[in-house]
Coordinates of C-alpha atoms in Angstrom, one line a residue:
Chain A
X258 CA 120.1 69.4 111.1
X259 CA 121.4 69.6 107.5
X260 CA 123.4 72.7 106.9
X261 CA 121.1 74.6 104.6
X262 CA 120.5 78.3 104.7
X263 CA 118.3 80.5 102.6
X264 CA 118.5 84.2 102.1
X265 CA 116.6 86.4 102.3
X266 CA 114.1 84.8 104.6
X267 CA 111.4 87.4 103.8
X268 CA 111.1 89.7 100.8
X269 CA 108.5 92.1 99.5
X270 CA 109.0 93.4 96.0
X271 CA 107.0 95.0 93.2
X272 CA 105.8 93.6 89.9
X273 CA 108.4 93.7 87.2
X274 CA 111.5 93.8 89.4
X275 CA 114.2 91.1 89.3
X276 CA 114.6 89.0 92.4
X277 CA 117.3 86.5 93.4
X278 CA 117.0 84.0 96.2
X279 CA 120.1 82.2 97.5
X280 CA 120.5 78.7 98.9
X281 CA 123.7 77.8 100.6
X282 CA 124.7 74.3 101.9
X283 CA 127.6 73.1 103.9
X284 CA 127.0 69.4 103.3
X285 CA 128.8 69.1 100.0
X286 CA 125.7 67.3 98.5
X287 CA 125.6 67.0 94.7
X288 CA 121.9 67.6 94.2
X289 CA 120.1 70.9 95.0
X290 CA 116.5 71.8 94.4
X291 CA 114.1 74.8 94.4
X292 CA 110.5 74.2 95.3
X293 CA 107.5 76.6 95.8
X294 CA 104.7 75.9 98.2
X295 CA 101.3 77.4 97.6
X296 CA 97.9 76.7 99.2
X297 CA 95.9 74.2 97.1
X298 CA 99.0 73.2 95.1
X299 CA 101.3 71.9 97.7
X300 CA 105.0 71.7 97.0
X301 CA 106.1 71.8 93.4
X302 CA 109.6 71.5 91.9
X303 CA 110.8 74.6 90.0
X304 CA 114.4 73.7 89.0
X305 CA 117.1 71.4 90.2
X306 CA 120.8 70.9 89.9
X307 CA 122.8 67.7 89.7
X308 CA 126.2 69.4 89.8
X309 CA 128.1 72.6 89.3
X310 CA 126.7 74.3 86.1
X311 CA 124.4 71.3 85.6
X312 CA 120.7 72.3 86.0
X313 CA 117.4 71.2 84.6
X314 CA 113.7 72.3 84.7
X315 CA 111.1 71.0 87.1
X316 CA 107.3 71.1 86.9
X317 CA 106.8 74.9 87.2
X318 CA 109.9 76.5 85.7
X319 CA 108.4 79.2 83.5
X320 CA 109.5 82.7 84.7
X321 CA 112.4 81.3 86.7
X322 CA 116.1 80.7 86.0
X323 CA 118.8 79.2 88.2
X324 CA 122.6 79.1 88.4
X325 CA 125.1 77.0 90.3
X326 CA 128.7 78.1 90.0
X327 CA 129.8 76.4 93.2
X328 CA 128.8 73.2 94.9
X329 CA 127.5 75.1 97.9
X330 CA 125.4 77.7 96.3
X331 CA 122.2 77.5 94.2
X332 CA 120.6 80.7 93.0
X333 CA 117.0 81.2 91.9
X334 CA 116.2 84.3 89.9
X335 CA 112.8 85.7 89.0
X336 CA 113.7 87.9 86.0
X337 CA 110.6 90.0 86.2
X338 CA 108.5 89.2 89.2
X339 CA 104.7 88.8 88.9
X340 CA 102.0 88.5 91.6
X341 CA 101.6 84.8 90.7
X342 CA 105.1 84.2 92.0
X343 CA 104.1 85.2 95.5
X344 CA 104.9 82.1 97.4
X345 CA 107.1 80.4 99.9
X346 CA 110.2 79.1 98.3
X347 CA 112.2 76.1 99.7
X348 CA 115.6 74.9 98.8
X349 CA 116.5 71.3 99.3
X350 CA 119.6 69.1 99.0
X351 CA 120.3 65.4 98.7
X352 CA 122.9 62.9 97.7
X353 CA 122.7 60.8 94.6
X354 CA 121.5 57.4 95.8
X355 CA 118.0 55.9 96.3
X356 CA 118.8 55.9 100.0
X357 CA 119.5 59.6 100.1
X358 CA 117.0 61.7 102.0
X359 CA 116.2 65.1 100.8
X360 CA 116.7 67.9 103.4
X361 CA 115.0 71.2 103.3
X362 CA 116.0 74.7 104.1
X363 CA 113.9 77.1 106.3
X364 CA 112.2 78.8 103.3
X365 CA 111.9 82.3 101.9
X366 CA 108.5 84.1 101.9
X367 CA 108.3 86.2 98.8
X368 CA 105.5 88.7 98.3
X369 CA 105.1 90.4 94.9
X370 CA 102.9 93.5 95.0
Chain B
X97 CA 102.9 62.0 85.3
X98 CA 103.2 60.9 88.9
X99 CA 100.3 62.0 91.1
X100 CA 100.4 61.7 94.9
X101 CA 97.3 61.8 97.1
X102 CA 96.9 62.0 100.8
X103 CA 93.5 61.4 102.4
X104 CA 92.2 62.7 104.6
X105 CA 93.4 66.3 104.4
X106 CA 92.8 66.8 108.1
X107 CA 92.6 64.5 111.1
X108 CA 91.9 65.1 114.8
X109 CA 92.6 62.4 117.4
X110 CA 92.8 62.3 121.2
X111 CA 96.2 62.0 122.9
X112 CA 97.4 58.5 123.2
X113 CA 95.6 57.2 120.1
X114 CA 97.6 55.7 117.3
X115 CA 97.8 57.8 114.1
X116 CA 97.4 56.2 110.6
X117 CA 98.3 58.5 107.7
X118 CA 97.8 57.4 104.1
X119 CA 99.6 58.2 100.9
X120 CA 98.8 56.8 97.4
X121 CA 100.6 57.3 94.1
X122 CA 99.8 56.5 90.5
X123 CA 103.1 55.3 89.1
X124 CA 104.8 52.4 90.8
X125 CA 108.2 53.0 89.2
X126 CA 109.6 54.9 92.1
X127 CA 113.1 55.3 93.6
X128 CA 112.0 55.9 97.1
X129 CA 109.3 57.5 99.3
X130 CA 109.9 60.0 101.9
X131 CA 107.7 61.2 104.8
X132 CA 108.1 64.8 106.1
X133 CA 106.6 66.8 108.9
X134 CA 105.9 70.5 108.6
X135 CA 105.0 72.8 111.4
X136 CA 103.2 76.1 110.7
X137 CA 105.4 78.7 109.1
X138 CA 108.4 76.3 109.1
X139 CA 110.4 74.2 106.7
X140 CA 110.1 70.4 106.2
X141 CA 111.6 67.9 108.5
X142 CA 112.4 64.5 107.1
X143 CA 110.9 61.7 109.2
X144 CA 111.6 58.5 107.2
X145 CA 112.8 57.4 103.8
X146 CA 111.8 54.0 102.4
X147 CA 113.8 52.8 99.4
X148 CA 111.8 51.2 96.6
X149 CA 113.2 47.7 97.6
X150 CA 112.0 48.0 101.2
X151 CA 108.7 47.2 102.6
X152 CA 108.9 49.3 105.8
X153 CA 111.1 51.6 107.8
X154 CA 111.0 52.4 111.5
X155 CA 112.2 55.2 113.7
X156 CA 111.1 55.4 117.3
X157 CA 107.3 55.7 117.4
X158 CA 107.1 56.0 113.7
X159 CA 106.7 53.2 111.2
X160 CA 106.2 53.6 107.5
X161 CA 105.2 50.8 105.1
X162 CA 105.4 50.7 101.3
X163 CA 103.4 48.6 98.9
X164 CA 104.6 49.6 95.4
X165 CA 102.3 47.2 93.6
X166 CA 99.2 48.9 95.0
X167 CA 100.8 52.4 95.0
X168 CA 100.4 52.9 98.7
X169 CA 102.4 54.0 101.8
X170 CA 101.2 54.3 105.3
X171 CA 102.8 56.2 108.2
X172 CA 101.9 54.9 111.7
X173 CA 102.6 57.1 114.7
X174 CA 102.2 55.2 118.0
X175 CA 100.7 56.7 121.1
X176 CA 100.2 60.2 119.7
X177 CA 101.1 63.3 121.7
X178 CA 100.1 66.9 121.3
X179 CA 103.6 67.6 120.0
X180 CA 102.8 65.4 117.0
X181 CA 100.3 68.0 115.8
X182 CA 101.6 69.2 112.4
X183 CA 101.1 68.6 108.7
X184 CA 102.5 65.4 107.4
X185 CA 103.7 65.2 103.8
X186 CA 104.4 62.2 101.6
X187 CA 106.7 62.5 98.7
X188 CA 107.6 60.0 96.0
X189 CA 111.1 60.1 94.5
X190 CA 112.1 59.5 90.9
X191 CA 115.3 59.7 88.9
X192 CA 117.5 62.5 90.2
X193 CA 115.8 62.2 93.5
X194 CA 113.2 64.6 92.3
X195 CA 110.2 64.5 94.6
X196 CA 106.5 64.7 93.8
X197 CA 104.5 65.7 96.9
X198 CA 101.1 64.9 98.1
X199 CA 98.9 67.7 99.5
X200 CA 99.5 66.7 103.1
X201 CA 97.4 65.6 106.1
X202 CA 97.0 68.2 108.8
X203 CA 97.0 66.4 112.2
X204 CA 95.7 67.7 115.5
X205 CA 96.3 65.7 118.7
X206 CA 94.0 66.9 121.5
X207 CA 95.3 66.7 125.1

């Protein structure tokens, strides 16, 4: 299995509080991604990173920010959590080529009350 | 905007029958296509990746085909087993290896 960990694995928070999710990889892959998975919407890309300090928006980036100060870590921050951000969040990694598979972490279940 | 569709949303077969899972996409300018398996409450496990220049890819009982011109991929699972019960997701890759996912097909293999 690809070396990807996510923390925390579960979190319950209240509306309006800031939340940071961490993704850590041991594979030295250049690309890292954050997705959310919701019933009826499937998996959707939030933000991705193509290198240290290089990030870009995905399909559903509003309300989220990211940072990548080291190759191995990719942080997702909800500046002021809302109930619509209750979801399961997955981190993924990949190499840079067309033959590079994307590997996923175990996920973080976030509930915003 | 790329759209990926998987039909049917759910499928039930008796053990031993071959599984055929379909995936269609609207934009044929893809980098690759990846099939995943997801068990309830778990993350995604990569099954197969087909590069845009390939027609098919095989791994054990799994075989995936790709027809870019018609915007279709099919995942075949031979001689299904109860352990194959899961949700299968198709995802189309674009520049930056960004993936667009289909909604998945939930498979139940009955003993």
